[in-house]
mmCIF file with all atom_site columns, C-alpha atoms in Angstrom:
data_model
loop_
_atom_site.group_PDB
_atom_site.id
_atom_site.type_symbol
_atom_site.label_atom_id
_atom_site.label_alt_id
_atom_site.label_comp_id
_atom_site.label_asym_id
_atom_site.label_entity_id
_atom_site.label_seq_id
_atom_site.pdbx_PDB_ins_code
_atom_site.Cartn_x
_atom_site.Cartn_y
_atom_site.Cartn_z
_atom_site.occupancy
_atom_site.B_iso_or_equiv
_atom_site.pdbx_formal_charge
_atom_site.auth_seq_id
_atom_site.auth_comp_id
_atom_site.auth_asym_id
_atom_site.auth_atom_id
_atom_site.pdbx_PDB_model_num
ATOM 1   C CA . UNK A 1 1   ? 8.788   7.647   -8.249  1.00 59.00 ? 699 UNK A CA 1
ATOM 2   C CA . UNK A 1 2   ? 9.700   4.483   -10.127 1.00 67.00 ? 700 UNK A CA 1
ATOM 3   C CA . UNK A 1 3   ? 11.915  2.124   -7.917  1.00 68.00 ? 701 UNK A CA 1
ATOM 4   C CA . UNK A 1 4   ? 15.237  0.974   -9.302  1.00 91.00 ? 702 UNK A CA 1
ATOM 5   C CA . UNK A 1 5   ? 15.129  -2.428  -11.849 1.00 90.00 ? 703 UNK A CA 1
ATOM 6   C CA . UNK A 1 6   ? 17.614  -4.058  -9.310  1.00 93.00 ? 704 UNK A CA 1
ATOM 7   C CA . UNK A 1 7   ? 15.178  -3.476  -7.108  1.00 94.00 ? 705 UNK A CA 1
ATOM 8   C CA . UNK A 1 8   ? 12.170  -4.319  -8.812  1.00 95.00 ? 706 UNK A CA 1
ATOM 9   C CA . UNK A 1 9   ? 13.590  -7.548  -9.604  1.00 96.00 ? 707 UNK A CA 1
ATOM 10  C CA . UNK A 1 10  ? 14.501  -8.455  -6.262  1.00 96.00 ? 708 UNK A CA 1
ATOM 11  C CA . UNK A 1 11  ? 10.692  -7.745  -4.894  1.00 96.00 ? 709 UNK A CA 1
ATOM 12  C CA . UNK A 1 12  ? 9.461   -9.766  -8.072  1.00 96.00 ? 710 UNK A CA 1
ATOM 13  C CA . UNK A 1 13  ? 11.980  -12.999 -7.437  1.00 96.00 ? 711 UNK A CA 1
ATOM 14  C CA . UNK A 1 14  ? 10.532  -12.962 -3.954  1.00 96.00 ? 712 UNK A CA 1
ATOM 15  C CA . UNK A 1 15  ? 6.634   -12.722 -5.264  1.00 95.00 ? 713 UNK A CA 1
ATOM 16  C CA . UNK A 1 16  ? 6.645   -14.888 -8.083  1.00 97.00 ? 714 UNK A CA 1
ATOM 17  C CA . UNK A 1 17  ? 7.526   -18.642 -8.383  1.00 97.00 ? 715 UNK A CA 1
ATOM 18  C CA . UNK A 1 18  ? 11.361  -19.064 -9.640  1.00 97.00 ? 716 UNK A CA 1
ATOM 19  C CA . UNK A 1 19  ? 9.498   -20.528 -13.107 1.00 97.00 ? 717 UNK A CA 1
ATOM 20  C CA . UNK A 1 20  ? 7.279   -17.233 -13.736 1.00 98.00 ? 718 UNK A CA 1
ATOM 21  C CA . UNK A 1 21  ? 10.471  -14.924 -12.636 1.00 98.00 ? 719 UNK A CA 1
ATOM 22  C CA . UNK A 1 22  ? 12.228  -16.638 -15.518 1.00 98.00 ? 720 UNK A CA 1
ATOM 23  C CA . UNK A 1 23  ? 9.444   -16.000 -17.909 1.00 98.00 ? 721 UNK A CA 1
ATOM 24  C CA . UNK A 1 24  ? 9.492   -12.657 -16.704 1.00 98.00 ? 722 UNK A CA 1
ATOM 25  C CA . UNK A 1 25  ? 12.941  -11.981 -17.589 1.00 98.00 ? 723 UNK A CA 1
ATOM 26  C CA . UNK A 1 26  ? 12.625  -14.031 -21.032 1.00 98.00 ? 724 UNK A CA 1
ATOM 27  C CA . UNK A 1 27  ? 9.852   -11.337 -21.527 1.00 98.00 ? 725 UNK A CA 1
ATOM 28  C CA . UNK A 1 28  ? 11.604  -8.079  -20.686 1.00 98.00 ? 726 UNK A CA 1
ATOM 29  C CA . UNK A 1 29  ? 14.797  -9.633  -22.924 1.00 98.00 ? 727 UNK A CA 1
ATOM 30  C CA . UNK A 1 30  ? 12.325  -9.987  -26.015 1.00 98.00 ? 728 UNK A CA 1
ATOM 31  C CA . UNK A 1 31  ? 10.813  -7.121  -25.379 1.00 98.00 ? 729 UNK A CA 1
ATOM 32  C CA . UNK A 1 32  ? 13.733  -4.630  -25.147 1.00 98.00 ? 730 UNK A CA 1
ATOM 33  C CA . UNK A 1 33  ? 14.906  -6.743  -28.817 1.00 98.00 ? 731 UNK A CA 1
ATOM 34  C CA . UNK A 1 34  ? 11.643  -5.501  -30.168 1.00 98.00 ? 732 UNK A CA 1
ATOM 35  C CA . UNK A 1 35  ? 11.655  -2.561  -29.153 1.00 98.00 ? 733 UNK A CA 1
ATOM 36  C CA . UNK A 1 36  ? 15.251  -1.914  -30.532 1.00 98.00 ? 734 UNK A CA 1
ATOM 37  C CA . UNK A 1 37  ? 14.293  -3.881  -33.658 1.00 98.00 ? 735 UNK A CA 1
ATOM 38  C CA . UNK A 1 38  ? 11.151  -1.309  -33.765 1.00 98.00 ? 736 UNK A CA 1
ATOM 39  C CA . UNK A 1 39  ? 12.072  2.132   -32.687 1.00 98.00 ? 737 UNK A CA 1
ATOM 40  C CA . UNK A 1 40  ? 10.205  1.632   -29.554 1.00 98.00 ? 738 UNK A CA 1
ATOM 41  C CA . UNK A 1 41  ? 11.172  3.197   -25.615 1.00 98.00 ? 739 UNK A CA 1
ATOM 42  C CA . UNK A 1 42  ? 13.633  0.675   -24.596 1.00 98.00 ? 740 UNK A CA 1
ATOM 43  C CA . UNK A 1 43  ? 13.431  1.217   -21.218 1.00 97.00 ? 741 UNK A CA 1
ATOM 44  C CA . UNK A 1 44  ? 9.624   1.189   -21.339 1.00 98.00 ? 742 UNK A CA 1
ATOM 45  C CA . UNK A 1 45  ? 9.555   -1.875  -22.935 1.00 98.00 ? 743 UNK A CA 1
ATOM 46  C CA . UNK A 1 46  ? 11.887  -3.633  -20.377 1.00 98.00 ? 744 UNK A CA 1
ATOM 47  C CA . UNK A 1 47  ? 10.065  -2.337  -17.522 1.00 98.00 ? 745 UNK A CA 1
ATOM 48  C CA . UNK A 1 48  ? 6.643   -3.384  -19.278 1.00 98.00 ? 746 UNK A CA 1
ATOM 49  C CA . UNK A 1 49  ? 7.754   -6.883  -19.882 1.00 98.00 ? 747 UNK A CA 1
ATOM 50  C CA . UNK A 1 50  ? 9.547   -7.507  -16.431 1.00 98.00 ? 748 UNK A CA 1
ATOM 51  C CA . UNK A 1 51  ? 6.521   -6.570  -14.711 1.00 98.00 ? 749 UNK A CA 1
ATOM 52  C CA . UNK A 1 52  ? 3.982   -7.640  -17.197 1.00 98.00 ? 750 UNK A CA 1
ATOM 53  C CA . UNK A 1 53  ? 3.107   -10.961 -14.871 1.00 98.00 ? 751 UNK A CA 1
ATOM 54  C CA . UNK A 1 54  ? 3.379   -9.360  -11.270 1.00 98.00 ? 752 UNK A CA 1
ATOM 55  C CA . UNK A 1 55  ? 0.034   -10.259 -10.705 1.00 98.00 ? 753 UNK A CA 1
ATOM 56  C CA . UNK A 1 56  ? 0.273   -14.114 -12.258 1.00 98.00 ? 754 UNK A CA 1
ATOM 57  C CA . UNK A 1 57  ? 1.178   -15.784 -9.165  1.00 97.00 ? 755 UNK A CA 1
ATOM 58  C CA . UNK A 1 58  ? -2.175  -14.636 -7.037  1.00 97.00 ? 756 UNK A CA 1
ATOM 59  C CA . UNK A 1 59  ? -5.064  -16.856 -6.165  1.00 97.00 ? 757 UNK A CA 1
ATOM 60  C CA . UNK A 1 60  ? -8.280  -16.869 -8.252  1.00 97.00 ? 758 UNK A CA 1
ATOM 61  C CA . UNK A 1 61  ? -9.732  -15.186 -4.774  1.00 97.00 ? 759 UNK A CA 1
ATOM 62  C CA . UNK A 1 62  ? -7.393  -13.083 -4.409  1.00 97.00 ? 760 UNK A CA 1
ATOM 63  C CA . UNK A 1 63  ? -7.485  -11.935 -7.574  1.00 97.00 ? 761 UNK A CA 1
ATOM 64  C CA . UNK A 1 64  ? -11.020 -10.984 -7.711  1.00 97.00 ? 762 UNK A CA 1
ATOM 65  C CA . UNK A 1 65  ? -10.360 -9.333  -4.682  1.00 97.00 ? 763 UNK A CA 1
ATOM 66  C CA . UNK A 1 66  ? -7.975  -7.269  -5.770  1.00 97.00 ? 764 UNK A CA 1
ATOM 67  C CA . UNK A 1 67  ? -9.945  -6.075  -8.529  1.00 97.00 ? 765 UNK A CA 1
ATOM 68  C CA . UNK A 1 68  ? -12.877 -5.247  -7.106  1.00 96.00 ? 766 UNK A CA 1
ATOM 69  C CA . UNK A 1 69  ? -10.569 -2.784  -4.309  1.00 96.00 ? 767 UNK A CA 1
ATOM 70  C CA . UNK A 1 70  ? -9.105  -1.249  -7.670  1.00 97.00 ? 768 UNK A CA 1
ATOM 71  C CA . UNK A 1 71  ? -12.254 -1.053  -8.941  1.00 96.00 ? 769 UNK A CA 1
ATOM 72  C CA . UNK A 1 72  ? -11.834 -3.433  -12.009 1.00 96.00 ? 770 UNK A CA 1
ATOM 73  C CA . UNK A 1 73  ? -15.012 -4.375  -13.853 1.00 92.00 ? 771 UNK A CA 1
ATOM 74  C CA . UNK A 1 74  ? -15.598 -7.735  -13.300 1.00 95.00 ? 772 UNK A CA 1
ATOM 75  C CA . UNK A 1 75  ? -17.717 -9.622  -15.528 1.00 93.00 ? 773 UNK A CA 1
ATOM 76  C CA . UNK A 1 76  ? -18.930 -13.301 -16.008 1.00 93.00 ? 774 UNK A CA 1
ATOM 77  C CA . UNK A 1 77  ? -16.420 -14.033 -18.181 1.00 93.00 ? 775 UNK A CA 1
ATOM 78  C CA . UNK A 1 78  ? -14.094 -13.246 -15.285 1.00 94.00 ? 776 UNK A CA 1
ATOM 79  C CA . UNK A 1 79  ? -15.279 -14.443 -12.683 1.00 94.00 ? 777 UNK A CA 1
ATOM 80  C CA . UNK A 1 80  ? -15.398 -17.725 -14.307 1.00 92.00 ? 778 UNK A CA 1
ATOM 81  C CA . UNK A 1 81  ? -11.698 -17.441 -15.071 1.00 93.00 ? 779 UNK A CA 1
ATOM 82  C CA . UNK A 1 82  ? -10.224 -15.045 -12.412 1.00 96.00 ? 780 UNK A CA 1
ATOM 83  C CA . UNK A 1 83  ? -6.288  -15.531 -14.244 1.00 95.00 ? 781 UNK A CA 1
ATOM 84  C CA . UNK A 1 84  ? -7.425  -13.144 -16.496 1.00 95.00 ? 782 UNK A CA 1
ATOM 85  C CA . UNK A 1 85  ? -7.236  -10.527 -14.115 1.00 97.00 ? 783 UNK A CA 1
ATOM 86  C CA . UNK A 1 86  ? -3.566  -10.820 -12.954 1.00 98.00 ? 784 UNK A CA 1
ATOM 87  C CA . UNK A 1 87  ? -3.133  -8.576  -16.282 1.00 98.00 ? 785 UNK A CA 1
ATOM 88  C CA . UNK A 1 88  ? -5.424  -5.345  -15.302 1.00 98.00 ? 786 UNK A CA 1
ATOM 89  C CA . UNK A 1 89  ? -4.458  -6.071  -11.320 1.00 98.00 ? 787 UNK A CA 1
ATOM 90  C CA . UNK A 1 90  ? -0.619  -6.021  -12.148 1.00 98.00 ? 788 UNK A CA 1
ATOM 91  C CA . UNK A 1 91  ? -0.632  -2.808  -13.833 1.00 98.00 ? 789 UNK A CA 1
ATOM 92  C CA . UNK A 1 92  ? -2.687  -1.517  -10.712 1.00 98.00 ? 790 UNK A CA 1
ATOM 93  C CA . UNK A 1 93  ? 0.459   -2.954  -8.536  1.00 98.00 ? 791 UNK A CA 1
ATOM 94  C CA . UNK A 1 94  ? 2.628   -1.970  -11.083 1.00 97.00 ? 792 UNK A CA 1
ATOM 95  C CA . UNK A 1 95  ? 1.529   1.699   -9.938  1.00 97.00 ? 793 UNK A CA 1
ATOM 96  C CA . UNK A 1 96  ? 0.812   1.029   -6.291  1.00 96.00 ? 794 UNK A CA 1
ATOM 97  C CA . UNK A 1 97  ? 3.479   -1.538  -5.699  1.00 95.00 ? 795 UNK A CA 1
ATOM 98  C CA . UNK A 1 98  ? 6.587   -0.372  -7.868  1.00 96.00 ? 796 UNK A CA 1
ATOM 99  C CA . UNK A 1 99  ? 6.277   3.199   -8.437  1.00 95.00 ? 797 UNK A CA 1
ATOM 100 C CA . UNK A 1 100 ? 5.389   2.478   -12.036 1.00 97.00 ? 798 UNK A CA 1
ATOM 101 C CA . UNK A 1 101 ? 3.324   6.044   -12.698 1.00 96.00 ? 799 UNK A CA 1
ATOM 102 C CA . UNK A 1 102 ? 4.015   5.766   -16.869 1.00 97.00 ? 800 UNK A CA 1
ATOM 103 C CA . UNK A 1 103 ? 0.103   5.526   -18.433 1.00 98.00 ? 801 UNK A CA 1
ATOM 104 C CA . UNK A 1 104 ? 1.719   3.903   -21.766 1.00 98.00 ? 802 UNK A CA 1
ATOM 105 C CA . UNK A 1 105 ? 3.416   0.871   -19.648 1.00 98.00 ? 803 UNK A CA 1
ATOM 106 C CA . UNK A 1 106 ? 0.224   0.286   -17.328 1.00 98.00 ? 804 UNK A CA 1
ATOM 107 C CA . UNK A 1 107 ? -1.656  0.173   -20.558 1.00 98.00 ? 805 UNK A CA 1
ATOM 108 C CA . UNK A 1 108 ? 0.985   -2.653  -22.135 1.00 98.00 ? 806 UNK A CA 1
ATOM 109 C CA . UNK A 1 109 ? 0.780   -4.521  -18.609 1.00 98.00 ? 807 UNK A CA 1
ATOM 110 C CA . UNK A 1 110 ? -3.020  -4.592  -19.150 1.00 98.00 ? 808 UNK A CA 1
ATOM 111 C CA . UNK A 1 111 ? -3.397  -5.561  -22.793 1.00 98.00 ? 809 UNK A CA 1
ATOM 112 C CA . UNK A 1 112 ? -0.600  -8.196  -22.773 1.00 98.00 ? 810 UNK A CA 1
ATOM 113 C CA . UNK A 1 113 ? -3.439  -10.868 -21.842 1.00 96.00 ? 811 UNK A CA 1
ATOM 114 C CA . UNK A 1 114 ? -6.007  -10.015 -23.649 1.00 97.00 ? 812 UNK A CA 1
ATOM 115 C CA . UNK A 1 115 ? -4.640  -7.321  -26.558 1.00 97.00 ? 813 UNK A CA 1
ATOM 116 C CA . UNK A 1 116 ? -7.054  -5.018  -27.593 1.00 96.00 ? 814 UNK A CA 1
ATOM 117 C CA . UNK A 1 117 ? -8.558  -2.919  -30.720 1.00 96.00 ? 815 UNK A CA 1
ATOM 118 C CA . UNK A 1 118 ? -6.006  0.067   -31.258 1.00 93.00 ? 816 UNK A CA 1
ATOM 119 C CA . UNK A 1 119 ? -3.184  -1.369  -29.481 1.00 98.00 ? 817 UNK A CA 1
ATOM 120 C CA . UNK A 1 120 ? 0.116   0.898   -29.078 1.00 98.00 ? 818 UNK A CA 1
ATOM 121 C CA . UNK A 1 121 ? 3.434   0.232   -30.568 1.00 98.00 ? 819 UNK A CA 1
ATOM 122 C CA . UNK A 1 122 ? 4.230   -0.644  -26.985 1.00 98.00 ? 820 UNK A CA 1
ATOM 123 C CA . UNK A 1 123 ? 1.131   -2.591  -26.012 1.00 98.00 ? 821 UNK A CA 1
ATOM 124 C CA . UNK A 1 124 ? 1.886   -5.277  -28.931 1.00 98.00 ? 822 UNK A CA 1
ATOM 125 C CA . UNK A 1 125 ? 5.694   -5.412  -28.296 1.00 98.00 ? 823 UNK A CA 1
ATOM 126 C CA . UNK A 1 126 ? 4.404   -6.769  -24.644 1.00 98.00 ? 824 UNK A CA 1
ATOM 127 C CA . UNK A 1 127 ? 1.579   -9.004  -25.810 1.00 98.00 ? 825 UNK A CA 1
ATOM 128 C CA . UNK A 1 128 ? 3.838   -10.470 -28.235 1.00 98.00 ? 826 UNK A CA 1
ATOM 129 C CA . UNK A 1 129 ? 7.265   -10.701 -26.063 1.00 98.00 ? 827 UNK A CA 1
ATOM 130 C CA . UNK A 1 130 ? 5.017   -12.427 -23.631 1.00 98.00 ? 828 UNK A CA 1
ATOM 131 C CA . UNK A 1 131 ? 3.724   -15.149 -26.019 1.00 97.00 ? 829 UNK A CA 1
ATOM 132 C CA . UNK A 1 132 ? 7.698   -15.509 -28.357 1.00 97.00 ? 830 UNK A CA 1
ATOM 133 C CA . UNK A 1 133 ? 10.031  -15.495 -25.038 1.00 97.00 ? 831 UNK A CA 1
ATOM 134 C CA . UNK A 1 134 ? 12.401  -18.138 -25.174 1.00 96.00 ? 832 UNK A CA 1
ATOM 135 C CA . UNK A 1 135 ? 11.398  -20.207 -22.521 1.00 94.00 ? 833 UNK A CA 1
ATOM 136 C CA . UNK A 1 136 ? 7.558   -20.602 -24.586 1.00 94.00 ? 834 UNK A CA 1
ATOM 137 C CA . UNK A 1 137 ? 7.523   -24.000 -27.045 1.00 92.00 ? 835 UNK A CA 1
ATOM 138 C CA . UNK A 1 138 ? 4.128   -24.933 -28.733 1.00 90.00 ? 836 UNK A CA 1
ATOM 139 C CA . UNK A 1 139 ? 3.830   -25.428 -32.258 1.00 89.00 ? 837 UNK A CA 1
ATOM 140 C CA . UNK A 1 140 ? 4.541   -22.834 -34.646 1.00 90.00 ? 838 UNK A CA 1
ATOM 141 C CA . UNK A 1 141 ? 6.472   -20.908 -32.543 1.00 94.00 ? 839 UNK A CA 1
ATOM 142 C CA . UNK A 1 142 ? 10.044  -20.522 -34.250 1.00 95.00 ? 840 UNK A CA 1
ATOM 143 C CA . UNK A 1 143 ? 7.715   -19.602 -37.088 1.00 96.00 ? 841 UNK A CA 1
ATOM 144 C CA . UNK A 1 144 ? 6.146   -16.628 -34.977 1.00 96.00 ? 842 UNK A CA 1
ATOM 145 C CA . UNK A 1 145 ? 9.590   -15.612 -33.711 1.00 96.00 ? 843 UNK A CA 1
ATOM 146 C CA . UNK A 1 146 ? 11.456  -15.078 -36.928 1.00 97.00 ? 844 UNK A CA 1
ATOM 147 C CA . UNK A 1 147 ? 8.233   -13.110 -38.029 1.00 97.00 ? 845 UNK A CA 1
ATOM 148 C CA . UNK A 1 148 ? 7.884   -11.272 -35.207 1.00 97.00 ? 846 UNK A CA 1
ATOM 149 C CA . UNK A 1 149 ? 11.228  -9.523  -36.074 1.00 96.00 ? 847 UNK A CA 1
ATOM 150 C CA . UNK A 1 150 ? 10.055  -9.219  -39.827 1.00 97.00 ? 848 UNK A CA 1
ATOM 151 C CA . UNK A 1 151 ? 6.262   -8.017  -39.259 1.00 98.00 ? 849 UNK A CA 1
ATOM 152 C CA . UNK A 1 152 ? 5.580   -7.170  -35.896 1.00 98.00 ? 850 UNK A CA 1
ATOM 153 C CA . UNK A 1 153 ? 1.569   -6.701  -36.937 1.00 98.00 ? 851 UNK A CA 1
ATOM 154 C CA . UNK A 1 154 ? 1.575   -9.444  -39.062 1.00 98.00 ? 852 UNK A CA 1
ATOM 155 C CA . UNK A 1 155 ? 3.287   -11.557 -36.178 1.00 98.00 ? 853 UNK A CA 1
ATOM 156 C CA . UNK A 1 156 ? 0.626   -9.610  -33.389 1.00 98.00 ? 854 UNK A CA 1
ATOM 157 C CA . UNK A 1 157 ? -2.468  -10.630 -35.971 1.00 98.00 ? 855 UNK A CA 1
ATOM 158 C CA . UNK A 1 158 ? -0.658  -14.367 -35.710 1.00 97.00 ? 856 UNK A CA 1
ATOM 159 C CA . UNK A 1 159 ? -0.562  -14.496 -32.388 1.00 97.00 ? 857 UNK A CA 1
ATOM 160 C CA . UNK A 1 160 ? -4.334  -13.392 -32.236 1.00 98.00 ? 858 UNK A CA 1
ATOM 161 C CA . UNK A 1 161 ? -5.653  -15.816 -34.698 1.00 97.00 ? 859 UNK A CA 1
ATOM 162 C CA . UNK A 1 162 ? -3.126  -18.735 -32.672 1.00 95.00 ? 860 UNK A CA 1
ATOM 163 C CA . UNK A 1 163 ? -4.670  -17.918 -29.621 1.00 95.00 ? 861 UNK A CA 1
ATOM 164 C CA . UNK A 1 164 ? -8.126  -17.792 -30.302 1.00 97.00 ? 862 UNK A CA 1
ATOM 165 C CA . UNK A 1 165 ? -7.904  -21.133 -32.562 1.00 95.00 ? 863 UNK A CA 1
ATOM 166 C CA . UNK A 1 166 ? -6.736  -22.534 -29.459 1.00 94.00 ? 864 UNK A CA 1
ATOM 167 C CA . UNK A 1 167 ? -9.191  -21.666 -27.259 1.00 94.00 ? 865 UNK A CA 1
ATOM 168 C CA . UNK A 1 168 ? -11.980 -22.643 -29.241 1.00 96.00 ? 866 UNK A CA 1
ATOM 169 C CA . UNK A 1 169 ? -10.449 -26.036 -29.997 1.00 96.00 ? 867 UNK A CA 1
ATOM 170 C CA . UNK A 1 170 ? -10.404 -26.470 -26.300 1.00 94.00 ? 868 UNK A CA 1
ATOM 171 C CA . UNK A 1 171 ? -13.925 -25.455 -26.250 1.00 94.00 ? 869 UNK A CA 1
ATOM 172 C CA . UNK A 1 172 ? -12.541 -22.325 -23.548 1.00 91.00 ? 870 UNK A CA 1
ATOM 173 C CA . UNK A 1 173 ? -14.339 -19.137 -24.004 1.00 90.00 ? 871 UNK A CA 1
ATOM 174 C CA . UNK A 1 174 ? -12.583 -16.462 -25.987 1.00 94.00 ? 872 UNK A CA 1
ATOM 175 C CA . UNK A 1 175 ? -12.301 -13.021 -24.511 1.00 95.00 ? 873 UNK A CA 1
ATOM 176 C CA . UNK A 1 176 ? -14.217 -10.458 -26.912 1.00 95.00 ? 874 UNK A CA 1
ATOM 177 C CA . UNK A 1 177 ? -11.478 -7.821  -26.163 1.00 96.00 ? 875 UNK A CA 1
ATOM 178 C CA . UNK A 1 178 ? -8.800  -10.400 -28.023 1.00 97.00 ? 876 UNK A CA 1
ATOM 179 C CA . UNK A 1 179 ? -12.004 -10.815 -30.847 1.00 97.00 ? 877 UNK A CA 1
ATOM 180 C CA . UNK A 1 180 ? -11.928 -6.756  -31.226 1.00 98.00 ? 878 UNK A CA 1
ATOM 181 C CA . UNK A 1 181 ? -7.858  -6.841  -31.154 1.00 97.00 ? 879 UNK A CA 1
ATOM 182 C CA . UNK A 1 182 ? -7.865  -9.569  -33.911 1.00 98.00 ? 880 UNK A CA 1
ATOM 183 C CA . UNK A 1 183 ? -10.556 -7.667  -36.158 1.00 97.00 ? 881 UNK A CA 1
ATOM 184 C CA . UNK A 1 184 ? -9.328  -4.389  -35.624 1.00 97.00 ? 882 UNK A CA 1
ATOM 185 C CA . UNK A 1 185 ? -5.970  -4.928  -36.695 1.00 97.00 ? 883 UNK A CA 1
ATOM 186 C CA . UNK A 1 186 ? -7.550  -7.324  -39.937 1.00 97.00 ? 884 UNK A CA 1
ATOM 187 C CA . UNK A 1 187 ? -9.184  -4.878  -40.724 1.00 96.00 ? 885 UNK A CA 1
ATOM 188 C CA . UNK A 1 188 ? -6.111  -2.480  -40.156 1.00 95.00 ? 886 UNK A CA 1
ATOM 189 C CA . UNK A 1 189 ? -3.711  -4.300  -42.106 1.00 95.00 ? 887 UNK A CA 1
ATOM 190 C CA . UNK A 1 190 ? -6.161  -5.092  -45.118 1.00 93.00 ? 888 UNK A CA 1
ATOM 191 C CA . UNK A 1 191 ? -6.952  -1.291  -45.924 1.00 87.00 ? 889 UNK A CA 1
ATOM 192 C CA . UNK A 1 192 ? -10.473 -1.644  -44.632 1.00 67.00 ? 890 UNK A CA 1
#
């Protein structure tokens, strides 16, 4: 059984650096908006974007650690950059850790790094709450917000196509997950 938010949040505060507990409740604020705004599971949402980053405060060790106990593939790509595991090791605490037994919130806990080709009404509200909370400030991002309660595809496909821009300009690797996301929802929104 799911333990209460109060709860949650008090475990979380003590887990997470004061800085990422603020993110996390800048995310679970957008995301219950978006999920008002778009007919979504309130409560789902909140839950999904308070705990979305209960992972992000681990070591790179203890990271891969973690997912190799839950059984997490772990590829190259990973193991040369470990943070993006917190996302598929916080939905496993998510479940161990906080009761959190919901398939369609683990799934939005996972995905919020990365995204991913046929993503749920929930997993985008998360992966885009996550990257619009108010606390976030990079270029283009008042632009992103205002579409994001317009178009929330549109503003998911932006977020994609920021993202990966980004990472190649700072010649990072880019995960082929967010590459299937990105296509799959071009190719969605484009009648293909």
């Amino acid at each position: 059984m799911q333990m209460e938010i109060r709860i949650i949040k008090e475990k979380l505060q003590q887990k997470l650096s004061a800085k990422r507990y603020c993110h996390c409740l800048g995310v679970q604020q957008t995301a219950v908006e978006l999920a008002e705004r778009f007919g979504a599971d309130t409560h789902k949402a909140g839950l999904a974007g308070l705990l979305h980053d209960c992972a992000r405060d681990m070591s790179n060790d203890h990271l891969l650690k973690r997912a190799e106990e839950f059984g997490i593939v772990v590829g190259s790509l990973e193991r040369s950059s470990p943070v993006l595991l917190h996302a598929p090791v916080g939905a496993q605490l998510a479940r161990i850790e906080y009761g959190v037994r919901d398939e369609e919130i683990l799934q939005a806990i996972t995905l919020h790094t990365t995204g991913g080709p046929n993503m749920s009404l929930l997993d985008k509200i998360i992966f885009l709450a996550d990257y619009i909370e108010p606390d976030r400030c990079f270029p283009g991002v008042e632009e992103l917000r205002k579409l994001a309660y317009t178009d929330l595809d549109q503003a998911v496909l932006a977020a994609f196509d920021q993202t990966i821009c980004h990472l190649i300009q700072s010649q990072r690797v880019v995960h082929p997950t967010s590459v299937k996301g990105r296509n799959a929802l071009f190719l969605f929104l484009n009648g293909k």
